Short mmCIF file of C-alpha atoms in Angstrom, two decimals:
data_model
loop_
_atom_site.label_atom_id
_atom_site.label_comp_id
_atom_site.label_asym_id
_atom_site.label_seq_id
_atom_site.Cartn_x
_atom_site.Cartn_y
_atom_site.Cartn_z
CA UNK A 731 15.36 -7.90 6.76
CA UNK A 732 15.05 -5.95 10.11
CA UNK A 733 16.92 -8.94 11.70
CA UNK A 734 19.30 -8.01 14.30
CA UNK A 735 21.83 -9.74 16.46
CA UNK A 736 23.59 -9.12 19.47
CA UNK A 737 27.09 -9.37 19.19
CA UNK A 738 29.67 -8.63 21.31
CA UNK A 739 32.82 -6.16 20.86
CA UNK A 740 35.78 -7.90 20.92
CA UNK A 741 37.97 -5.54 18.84
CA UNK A 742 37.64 -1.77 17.46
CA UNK A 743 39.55 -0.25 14.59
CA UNK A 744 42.03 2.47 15.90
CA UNK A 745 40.12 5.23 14.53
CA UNK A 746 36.31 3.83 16.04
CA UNK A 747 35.13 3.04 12.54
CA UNK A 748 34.95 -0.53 12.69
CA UNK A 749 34.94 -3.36 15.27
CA UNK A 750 34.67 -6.96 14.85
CA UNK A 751 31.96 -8.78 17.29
CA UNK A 752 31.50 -12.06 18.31
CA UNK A 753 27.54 -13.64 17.18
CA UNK A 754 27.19 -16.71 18.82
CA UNK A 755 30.44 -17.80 18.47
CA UNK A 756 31.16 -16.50 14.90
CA UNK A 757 33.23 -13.21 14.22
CA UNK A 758 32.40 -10.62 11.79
CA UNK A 759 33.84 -7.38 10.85
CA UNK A 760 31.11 -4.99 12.30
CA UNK A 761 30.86 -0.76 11.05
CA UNK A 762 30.40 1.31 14.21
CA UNK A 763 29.98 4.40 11.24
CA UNK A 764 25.98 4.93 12.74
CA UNK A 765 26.80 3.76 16.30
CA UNK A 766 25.42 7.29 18.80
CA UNK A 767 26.99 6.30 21.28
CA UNK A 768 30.88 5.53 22.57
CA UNK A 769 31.72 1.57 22.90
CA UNK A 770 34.67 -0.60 24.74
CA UNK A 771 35.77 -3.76 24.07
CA UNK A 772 32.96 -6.19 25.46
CA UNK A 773 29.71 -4.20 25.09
CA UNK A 774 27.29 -6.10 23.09
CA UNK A 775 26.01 -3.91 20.28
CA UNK A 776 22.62 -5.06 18.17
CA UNK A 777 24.05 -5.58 14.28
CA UNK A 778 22.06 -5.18 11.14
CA UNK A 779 23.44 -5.98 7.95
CA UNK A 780 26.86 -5.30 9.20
CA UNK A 781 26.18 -2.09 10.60
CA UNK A 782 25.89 -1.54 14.76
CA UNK A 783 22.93 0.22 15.10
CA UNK A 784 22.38 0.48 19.14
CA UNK A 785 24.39 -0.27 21.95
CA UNK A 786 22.84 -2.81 24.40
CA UNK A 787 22.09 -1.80 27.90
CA UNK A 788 21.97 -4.48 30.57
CA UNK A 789 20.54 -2.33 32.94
CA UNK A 790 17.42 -1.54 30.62
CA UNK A 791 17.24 -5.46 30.11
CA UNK A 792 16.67 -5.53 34.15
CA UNK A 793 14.15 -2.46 34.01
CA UNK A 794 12.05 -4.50 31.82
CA UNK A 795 12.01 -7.24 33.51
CA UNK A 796 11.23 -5.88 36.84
CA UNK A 797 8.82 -4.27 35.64
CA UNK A 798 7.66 -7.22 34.21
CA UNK A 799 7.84 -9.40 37.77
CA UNK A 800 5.79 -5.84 39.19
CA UNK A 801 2.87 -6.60 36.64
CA UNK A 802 2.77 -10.25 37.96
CA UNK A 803 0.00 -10.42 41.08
CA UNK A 804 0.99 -13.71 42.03
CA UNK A 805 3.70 -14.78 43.85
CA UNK A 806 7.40 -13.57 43.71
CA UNK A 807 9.57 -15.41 41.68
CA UNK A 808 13.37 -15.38 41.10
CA UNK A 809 15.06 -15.25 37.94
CA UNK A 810 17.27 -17.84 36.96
CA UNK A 811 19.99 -16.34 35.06
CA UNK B 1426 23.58 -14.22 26.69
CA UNK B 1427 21.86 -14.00 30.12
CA UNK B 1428 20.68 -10.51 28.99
CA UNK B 1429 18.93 -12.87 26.16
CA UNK B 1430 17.90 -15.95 28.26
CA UNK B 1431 15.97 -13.91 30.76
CA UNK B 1432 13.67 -13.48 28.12
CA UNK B 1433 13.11 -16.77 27.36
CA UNK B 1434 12.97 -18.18 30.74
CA UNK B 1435 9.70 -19.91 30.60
CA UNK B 1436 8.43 -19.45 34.14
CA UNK B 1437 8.10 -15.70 33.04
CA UNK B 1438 6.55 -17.10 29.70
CA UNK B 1439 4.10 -19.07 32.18
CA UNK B 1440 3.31 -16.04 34.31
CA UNK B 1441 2.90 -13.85 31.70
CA UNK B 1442 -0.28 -16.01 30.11
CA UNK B 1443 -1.39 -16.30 33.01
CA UNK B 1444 -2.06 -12.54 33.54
CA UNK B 1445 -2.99 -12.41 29.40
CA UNK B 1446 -5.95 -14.63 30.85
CA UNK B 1447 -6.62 -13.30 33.78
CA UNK B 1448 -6.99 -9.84 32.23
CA UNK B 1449 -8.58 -10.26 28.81
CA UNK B 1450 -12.03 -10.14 28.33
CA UNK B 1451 -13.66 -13.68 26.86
CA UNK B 1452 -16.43 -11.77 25.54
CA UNK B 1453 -14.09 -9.53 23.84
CA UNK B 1454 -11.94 -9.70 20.30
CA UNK B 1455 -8.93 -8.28 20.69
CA UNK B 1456 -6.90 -7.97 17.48
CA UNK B 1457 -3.29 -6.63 17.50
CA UNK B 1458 -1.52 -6.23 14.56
CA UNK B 1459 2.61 -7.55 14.58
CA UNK B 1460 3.86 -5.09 11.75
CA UNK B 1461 7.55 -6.59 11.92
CA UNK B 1462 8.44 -9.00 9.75
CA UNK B 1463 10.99 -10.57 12.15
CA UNK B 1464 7.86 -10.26 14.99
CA UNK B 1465 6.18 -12.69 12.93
CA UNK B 1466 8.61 -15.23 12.63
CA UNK B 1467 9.34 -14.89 16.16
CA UNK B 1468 5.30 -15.07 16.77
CA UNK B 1469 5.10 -18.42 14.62
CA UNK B 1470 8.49 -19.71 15.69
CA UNK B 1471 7.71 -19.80 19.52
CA UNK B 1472 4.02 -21.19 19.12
CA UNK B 1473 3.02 -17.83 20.43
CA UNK B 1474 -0.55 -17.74 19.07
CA UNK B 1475 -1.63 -21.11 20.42
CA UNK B 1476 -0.68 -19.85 23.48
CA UNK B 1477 -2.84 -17.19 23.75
CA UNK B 1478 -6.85 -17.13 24.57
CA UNK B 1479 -8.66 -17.84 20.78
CA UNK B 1480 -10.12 -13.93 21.51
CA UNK B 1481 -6.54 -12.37 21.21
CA UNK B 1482 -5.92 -12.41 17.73
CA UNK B 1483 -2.52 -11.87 16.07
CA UNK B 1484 -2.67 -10.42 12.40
CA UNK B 1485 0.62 -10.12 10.49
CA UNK B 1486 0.89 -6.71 9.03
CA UNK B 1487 3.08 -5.12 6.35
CA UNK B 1488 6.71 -5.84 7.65
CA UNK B 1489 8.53 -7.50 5.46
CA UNK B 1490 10.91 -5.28 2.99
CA UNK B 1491 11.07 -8.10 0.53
CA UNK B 1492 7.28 -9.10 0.48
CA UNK B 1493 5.96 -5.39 -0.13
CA UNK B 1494 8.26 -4.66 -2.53
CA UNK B 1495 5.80 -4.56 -5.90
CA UNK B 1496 6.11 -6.57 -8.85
CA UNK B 1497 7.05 -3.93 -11.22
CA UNK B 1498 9.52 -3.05 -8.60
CA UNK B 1499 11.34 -6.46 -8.46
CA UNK B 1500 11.09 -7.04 -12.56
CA UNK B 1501 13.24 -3.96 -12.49
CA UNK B 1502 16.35 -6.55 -11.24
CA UNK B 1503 15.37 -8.76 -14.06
CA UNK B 1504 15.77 -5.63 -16.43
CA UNK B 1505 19.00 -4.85 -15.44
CA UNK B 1506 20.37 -8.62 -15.80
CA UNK B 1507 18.79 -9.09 -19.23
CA UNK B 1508 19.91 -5.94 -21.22
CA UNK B 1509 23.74 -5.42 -19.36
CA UNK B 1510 26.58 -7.43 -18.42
CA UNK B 1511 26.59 -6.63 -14.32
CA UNK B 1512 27.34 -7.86 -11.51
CA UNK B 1513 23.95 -8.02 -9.41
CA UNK B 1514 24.67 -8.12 -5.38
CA UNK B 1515 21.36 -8.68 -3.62
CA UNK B 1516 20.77 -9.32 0.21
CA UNK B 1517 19.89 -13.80 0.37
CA UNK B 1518 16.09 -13.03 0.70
CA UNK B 1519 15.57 -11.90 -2.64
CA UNK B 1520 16.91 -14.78 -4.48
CA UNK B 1521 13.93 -16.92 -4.95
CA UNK B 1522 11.38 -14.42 -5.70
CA UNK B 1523 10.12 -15.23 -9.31
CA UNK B 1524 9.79 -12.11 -11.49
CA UNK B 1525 6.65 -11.65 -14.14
CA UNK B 1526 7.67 -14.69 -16.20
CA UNK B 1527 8.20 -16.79 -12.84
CA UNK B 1528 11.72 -17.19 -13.37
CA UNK B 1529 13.61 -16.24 -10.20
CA UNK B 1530 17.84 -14.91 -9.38
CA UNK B 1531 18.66 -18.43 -8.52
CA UNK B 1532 18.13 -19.44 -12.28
CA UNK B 1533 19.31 -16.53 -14.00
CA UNK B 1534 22.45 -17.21 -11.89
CA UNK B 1535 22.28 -20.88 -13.18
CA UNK B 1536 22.25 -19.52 -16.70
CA UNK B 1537 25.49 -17.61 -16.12
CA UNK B 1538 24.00 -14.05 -14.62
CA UNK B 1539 26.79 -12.61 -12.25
CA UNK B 1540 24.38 -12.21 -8.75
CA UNK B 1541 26.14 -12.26 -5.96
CA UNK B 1542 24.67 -12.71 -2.12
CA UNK B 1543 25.87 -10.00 0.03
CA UNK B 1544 24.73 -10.07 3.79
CA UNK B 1545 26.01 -6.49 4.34
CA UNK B 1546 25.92 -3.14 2.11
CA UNK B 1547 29.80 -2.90 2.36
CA UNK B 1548 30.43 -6.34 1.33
CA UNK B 1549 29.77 -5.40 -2.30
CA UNK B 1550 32.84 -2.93 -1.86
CA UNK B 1551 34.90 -6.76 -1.59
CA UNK B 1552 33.48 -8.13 -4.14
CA UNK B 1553 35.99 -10.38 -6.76
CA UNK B 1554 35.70 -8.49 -10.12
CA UNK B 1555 38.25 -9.00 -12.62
CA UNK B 1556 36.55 -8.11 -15.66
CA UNK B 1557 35.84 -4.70 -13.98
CA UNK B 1558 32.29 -4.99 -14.36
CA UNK B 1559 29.73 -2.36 -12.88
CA UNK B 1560 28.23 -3.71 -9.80
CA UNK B 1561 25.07 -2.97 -8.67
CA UNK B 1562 23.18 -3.13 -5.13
CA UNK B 1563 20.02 -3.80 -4.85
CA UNK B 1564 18.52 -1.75 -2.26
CA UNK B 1565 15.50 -3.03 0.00
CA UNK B 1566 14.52 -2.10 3.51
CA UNK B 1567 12.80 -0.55 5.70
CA UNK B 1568 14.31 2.73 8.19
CA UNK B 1569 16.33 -0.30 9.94
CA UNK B 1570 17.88 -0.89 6.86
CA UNK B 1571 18.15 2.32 5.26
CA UNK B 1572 21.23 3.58 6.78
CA UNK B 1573 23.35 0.79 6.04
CA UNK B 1574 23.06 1.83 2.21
CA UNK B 1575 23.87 5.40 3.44
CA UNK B 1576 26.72 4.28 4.38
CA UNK B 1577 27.39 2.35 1.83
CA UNK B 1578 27.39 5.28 -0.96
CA UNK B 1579 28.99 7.45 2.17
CA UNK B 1580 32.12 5.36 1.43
CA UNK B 1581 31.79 5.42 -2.36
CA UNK B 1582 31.63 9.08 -2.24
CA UNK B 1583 33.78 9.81 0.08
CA UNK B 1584 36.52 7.05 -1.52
CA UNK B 1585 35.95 8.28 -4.87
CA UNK B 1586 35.17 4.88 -5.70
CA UNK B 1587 34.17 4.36 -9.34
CA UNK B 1588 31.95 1.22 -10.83
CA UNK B 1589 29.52 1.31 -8.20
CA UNK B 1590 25.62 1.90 -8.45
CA UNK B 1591 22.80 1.31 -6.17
CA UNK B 1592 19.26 0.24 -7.17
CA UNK B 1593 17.07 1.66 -4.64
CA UNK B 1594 14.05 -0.14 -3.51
CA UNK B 1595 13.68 1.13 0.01
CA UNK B 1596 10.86 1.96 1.59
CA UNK B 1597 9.58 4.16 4.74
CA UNK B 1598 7.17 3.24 7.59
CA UNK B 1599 4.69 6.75 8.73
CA UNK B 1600 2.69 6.64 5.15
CA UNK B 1601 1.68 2.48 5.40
CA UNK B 1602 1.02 3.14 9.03
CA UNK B 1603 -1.54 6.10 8.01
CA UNK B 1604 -2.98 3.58 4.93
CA UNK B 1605 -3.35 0.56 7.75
CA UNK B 1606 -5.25 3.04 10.03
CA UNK B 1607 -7.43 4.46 7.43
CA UNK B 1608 -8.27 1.16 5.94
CA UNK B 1609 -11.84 0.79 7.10
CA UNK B 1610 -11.61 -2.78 6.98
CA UNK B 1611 -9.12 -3.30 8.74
CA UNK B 1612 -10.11 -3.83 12.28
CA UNK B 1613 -6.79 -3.45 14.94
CA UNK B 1614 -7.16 -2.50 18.50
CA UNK B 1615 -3.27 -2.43 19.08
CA UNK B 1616 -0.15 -2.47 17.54
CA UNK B 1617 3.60 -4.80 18.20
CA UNK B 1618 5.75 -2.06 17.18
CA UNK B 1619 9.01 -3.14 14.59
CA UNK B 1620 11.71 -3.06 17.48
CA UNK B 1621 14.71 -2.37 15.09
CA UNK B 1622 12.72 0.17 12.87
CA UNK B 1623 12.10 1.92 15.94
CA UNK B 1624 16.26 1.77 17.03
CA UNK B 1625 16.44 4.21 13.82
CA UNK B 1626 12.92 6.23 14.14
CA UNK B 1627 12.52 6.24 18.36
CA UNK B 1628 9.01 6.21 19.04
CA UNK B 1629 7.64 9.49 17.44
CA UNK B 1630 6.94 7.20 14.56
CA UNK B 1631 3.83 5.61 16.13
CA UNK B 1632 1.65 8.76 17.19
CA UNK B 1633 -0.62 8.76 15.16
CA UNK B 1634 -1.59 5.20 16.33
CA UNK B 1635 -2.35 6.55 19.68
CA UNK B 1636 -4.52 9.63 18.18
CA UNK B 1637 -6.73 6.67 16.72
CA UNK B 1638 -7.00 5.14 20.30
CA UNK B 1639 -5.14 2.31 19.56
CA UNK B 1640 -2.13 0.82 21.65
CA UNK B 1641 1.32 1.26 20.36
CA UNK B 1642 4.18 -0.89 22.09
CA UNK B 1643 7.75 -1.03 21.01
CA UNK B 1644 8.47 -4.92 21.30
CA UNK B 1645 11.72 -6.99 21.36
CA UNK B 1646 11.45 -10.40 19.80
CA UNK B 1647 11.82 -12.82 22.40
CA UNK B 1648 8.93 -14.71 23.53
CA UNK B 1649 8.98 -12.62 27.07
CA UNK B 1650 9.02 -9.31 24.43
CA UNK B 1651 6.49 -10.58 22.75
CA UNK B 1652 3.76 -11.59 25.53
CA UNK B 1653 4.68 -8.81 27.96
CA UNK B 1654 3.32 -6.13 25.22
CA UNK B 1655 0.28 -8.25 24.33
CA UNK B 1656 -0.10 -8.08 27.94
CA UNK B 1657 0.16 -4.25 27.72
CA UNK B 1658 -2.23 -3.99 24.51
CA UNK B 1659 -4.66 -6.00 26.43
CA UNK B 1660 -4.44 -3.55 29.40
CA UNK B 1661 -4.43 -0.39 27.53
CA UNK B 1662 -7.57 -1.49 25.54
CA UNK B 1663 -9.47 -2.70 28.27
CA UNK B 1664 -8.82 0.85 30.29
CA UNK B 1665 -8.68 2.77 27.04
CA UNK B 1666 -5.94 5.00 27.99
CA UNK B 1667 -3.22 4.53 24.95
CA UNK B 1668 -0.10 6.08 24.99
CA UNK B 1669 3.22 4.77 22.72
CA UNK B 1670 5.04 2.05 25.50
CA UNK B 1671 8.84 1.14 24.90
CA UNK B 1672 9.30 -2.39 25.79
CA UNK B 1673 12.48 -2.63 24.41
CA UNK B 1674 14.43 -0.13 26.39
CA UNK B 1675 17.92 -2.65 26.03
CA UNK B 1676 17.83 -1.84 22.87
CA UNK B 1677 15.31 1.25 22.10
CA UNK B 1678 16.61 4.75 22.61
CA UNK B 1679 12.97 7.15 22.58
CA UNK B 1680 14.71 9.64 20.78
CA UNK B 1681 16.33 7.02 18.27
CA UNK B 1682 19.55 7.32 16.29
CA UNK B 1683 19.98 10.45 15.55
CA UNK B 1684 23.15 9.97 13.56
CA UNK B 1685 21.84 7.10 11.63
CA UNK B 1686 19.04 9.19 10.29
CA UNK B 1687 21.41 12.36 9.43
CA UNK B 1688 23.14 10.00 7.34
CA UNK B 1689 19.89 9.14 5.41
CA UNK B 1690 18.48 12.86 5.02
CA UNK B 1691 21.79 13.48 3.66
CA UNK B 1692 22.28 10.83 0.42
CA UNK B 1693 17.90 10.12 0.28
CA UNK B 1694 15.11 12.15 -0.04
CA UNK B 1695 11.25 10.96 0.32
CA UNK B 1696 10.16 9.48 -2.97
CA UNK B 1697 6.39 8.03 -4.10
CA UNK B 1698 6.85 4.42 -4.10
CA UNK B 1699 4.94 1.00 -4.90
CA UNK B 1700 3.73 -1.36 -2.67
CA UNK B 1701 2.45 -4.95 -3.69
CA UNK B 1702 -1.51 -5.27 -3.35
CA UNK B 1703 -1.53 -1.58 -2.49
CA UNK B 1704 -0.36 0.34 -5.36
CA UNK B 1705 1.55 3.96 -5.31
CA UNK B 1706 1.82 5.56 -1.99
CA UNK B 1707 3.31 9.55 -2.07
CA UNK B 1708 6.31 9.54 -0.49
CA UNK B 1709 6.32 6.46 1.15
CA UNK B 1710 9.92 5.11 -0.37
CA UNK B 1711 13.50 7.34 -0.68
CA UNK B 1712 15.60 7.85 -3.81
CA UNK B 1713 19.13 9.22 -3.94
CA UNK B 1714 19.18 12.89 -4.06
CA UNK B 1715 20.04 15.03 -7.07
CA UNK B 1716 23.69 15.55 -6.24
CA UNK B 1717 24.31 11.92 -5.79
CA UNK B 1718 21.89 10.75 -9.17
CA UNK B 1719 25.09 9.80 -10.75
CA UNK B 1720 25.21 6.22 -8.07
CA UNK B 1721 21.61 5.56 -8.82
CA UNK B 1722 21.40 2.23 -11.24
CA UNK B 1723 17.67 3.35 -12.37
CA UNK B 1724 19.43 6.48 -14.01
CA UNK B 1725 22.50 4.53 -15.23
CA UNK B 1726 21.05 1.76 -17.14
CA UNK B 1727 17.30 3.78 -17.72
CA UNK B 1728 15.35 1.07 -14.96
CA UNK B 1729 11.56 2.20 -14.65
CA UNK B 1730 8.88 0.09 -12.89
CA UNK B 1731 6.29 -1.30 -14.59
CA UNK B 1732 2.83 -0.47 -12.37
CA UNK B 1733 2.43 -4.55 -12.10
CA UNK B 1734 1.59 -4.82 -8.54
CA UNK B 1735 1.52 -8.54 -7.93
CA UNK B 1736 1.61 -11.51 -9.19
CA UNK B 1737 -1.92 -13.61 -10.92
CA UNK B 1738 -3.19 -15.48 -8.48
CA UNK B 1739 -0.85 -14.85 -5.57
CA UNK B 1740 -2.39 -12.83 -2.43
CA UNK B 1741 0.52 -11.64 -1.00
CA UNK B 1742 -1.13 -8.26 -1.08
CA UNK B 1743 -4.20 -9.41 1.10
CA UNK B 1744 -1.81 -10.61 3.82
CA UNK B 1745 -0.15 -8.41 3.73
CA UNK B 1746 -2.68 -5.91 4.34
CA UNK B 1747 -4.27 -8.29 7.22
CA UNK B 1748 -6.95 -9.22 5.69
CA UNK B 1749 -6.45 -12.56 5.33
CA UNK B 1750 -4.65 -15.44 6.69
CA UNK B 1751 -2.05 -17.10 4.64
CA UNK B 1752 -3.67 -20.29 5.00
CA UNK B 1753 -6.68 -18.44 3.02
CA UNK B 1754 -4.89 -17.75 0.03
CA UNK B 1755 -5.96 -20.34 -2.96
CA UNK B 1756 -2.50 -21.19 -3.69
CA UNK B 1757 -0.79 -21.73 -0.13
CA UNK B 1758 0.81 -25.13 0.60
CA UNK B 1759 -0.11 -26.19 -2.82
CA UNK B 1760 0.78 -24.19 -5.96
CA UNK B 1761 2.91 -22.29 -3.63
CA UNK B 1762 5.22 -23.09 -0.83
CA UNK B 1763 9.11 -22.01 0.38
CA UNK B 1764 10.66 -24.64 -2.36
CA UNK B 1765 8.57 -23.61 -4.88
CA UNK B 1766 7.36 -19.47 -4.43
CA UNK B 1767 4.89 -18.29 -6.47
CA UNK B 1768 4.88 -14.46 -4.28
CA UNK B 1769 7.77 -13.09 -1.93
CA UNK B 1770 5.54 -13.76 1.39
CA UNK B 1771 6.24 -17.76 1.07
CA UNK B 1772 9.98 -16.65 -0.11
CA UNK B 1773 11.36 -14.31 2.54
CA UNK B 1774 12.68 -15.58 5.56
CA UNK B 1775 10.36 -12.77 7.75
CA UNK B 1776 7.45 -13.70 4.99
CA UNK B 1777 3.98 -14.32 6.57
CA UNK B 1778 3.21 -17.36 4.43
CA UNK B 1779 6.55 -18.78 5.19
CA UNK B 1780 6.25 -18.58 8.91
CA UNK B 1781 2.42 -20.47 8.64
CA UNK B 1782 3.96 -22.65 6.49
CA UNK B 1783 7.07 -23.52 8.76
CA UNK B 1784 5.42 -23.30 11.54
CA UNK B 1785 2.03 -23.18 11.53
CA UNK B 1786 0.22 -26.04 10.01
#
């Protein structure tokens, strides 16, 4: 029920209401009505039931896991993207 | 998604354990609590707790909309189909659970009921109606899912759209937190925090964890998410210096979404609400404000729940509570199991008993 998937923007309504994203390889009509903050075509936004609720920030994604490679005490290891 | 396959890349997963290990204390029980329904899938789904030491101990929690919904709360559903002529849109999960007489949507549908699955709020705005029926949503969620029916009866109101009524069924997070952490029983050092509940709520939500000296990390639901806050848990309880961590910063604003939640205040207000196995809590569930009553289904066709919290037999309730293990309850994997439900934990897709069932045995 708190299910969310990333999807990707890959059109917005004229007046920012709604945008259909791309999950996987499927489209769906997407409503950006409780989406804070302003999106372009190609941000990946996390959907709930057919809402956007957050836009996704890749450079959060690479805080994490930097932070995560700064926990490990071994050795240094690069990510395979 | 790379942003997604980073946190699945299993050399990460590998180095990860191997600090969980290296840092937990064998003579030491750690118990952390995974309160999101989709965290337990996730949990089950990657094999997560046979990865761990046998001291770290995952306990599924109260996160699933669907399974804490009360009996008397569901039956209300049946109500409505029995006595009117309606078209019923629910979300997928709630089509198997049985009501009192064990009879569940997927029959009544089979018998001619009008029940439609809708995966979105503003799908039942599409739906086919010739005969002009009313059409009624069936509301369940948690703050993840409560602005999506905002915005649902936003764009009746605002469309003056006639013929449309919502059942509300949702409930709210802070009071179930407070019950968990005054349940004496209950023994949790640390807590996965929902990372879509907190999207909505930012991380406010979870302080009075920390004021019970208990860890409090905002979690994604990849297998990196997941072991990279266990990881923290296990290192604030071992220096015992909590504090609320957001480990799901891609998608986890602090503050949270401030215009989902205006939304909310402005069609809901706070409302005492039922949970199954736990009874009435005050104000832990919303209902549509006064100005807006004339939307609400329970007013429209005179719905009231019975106070039948569960189901004989079933121990939903206990699970869901922590305190037991689905595999504990008398009737799992025989008299109950995801083809044939006897409570909504071995129904929902995020249900505890589901996930042990799937995955787990």
């Amino acid at each position: 029920m708190c299910l969310g998937l990333p999807g990707k923007l890959v059109e917005i309504s004229e007046d920012k209401t709604f945008g259909i994203v791309d999950i996987a390889g499927t489209k769906r009509e997407v409503s950006l009505m409780i989406l804070p903050e302003d999106v372009e075509l190609g941000d990946y936004v996390m959907v709930h039931v057919g809402f956007a609720i957050s836009k996704m920030d890749e450079a959060q994604a690479e805080e994490t896991l930097k932070a995560i490679m700064e926990y490990y005490d071994g050795d240094d290891i690069e990510i395979q993207g | 998604m790379e942003m997604i396959s980073k946190f699945r890349d299993k050399d990460i997963v590998k180095r990860l354990l191997d600090n969980i290990y290296k840092e937990s204390k064998a003579d030491k029980i750690y118990n952390i609590m995974e309160v999101c329904g989709t965290h337990t899938m996730s949990v089950s789904r990657f094999g997560i707790r046979g990865l761990l030491p046998k001291n770290i101990r995952l306990i599924s929690g109260p996160g699933c909309p669907v399974c804490v919904t009360a009996q008397g709360e569901i039956d209300m559903i049946f109500d409505l189909l029995k006595h009117n002529d309606v078209i019923v849109a629910v979300y997928g999960d709630l089509m198997k659970v049985p009501g009192s007489d064990g009879r569940n949507l997927l029959e009544l549908k089979a018998e001619g009921k009008d029940i439609r699955v809708v995966i979105s709020p503003l799908d039942v705005l599409k739906l086919k109606n010739e005969q002009k029926k009313d059409i009624v949503f069936v509301s369940i969620g948690f703050e993840t899912t409560n602005p999506a029916t905002a915005g649902l009866i936003d764009t009746i109101v605002s469309q003056n759209l006639n013929g449309f009524y919502v059942l509300m069924l949702n409930k709210t997070m802070p009071e179930i937190i407070d019950v968990l952490l005054d349940d004496n029983e209950l023994d949790v050092d640390g807590f996965l925090c929902p990372g879509h509940v907190s999207v909505i709520t930012g991380e406010s939500l979870y302080l009075p964890i920390i004021k019970r000296d208990k860890a409090a990390v905002i979690t994604g639901f990849e297998p990196v998410d997941i072991l990279y806050s266990v990881l923290e848990i296990i290192r604030q309880i071992n220096s015992k210096n909590f504090y609320i961590k957001n480990n799901y910063g891609r998608v986890v604003n602090s503050l949270g979404n401030e215009k989902a939640n205006k939304l909310v205040d402005k069609y809901f207000e706070l409302a005492d609400s039922m949970w199954r196995g736990i009874g009435v809590i005050k104000n832990s569930g919303l209902k549509i404000r006064k100005q807006y009553k004339y939307l609400d289904a329970s007013e429209r066709f005179g719905l009231r729940p019975s106070d039948k919290s569960e189901i004989d037999g079933c121990k939903c309730g206990e699970v869901l509570k922590g305190k037991i293990l689905p595999n504990m309850c008398g009737l799992f994997g025989l008299a109950c199991s995801p083809e044939n439900p006897v409570g909504p934990c071995m129904v929902s897709s995020e249900g505890a008993c589901a996930a042990y069932y799937k995955y787990e045995i």
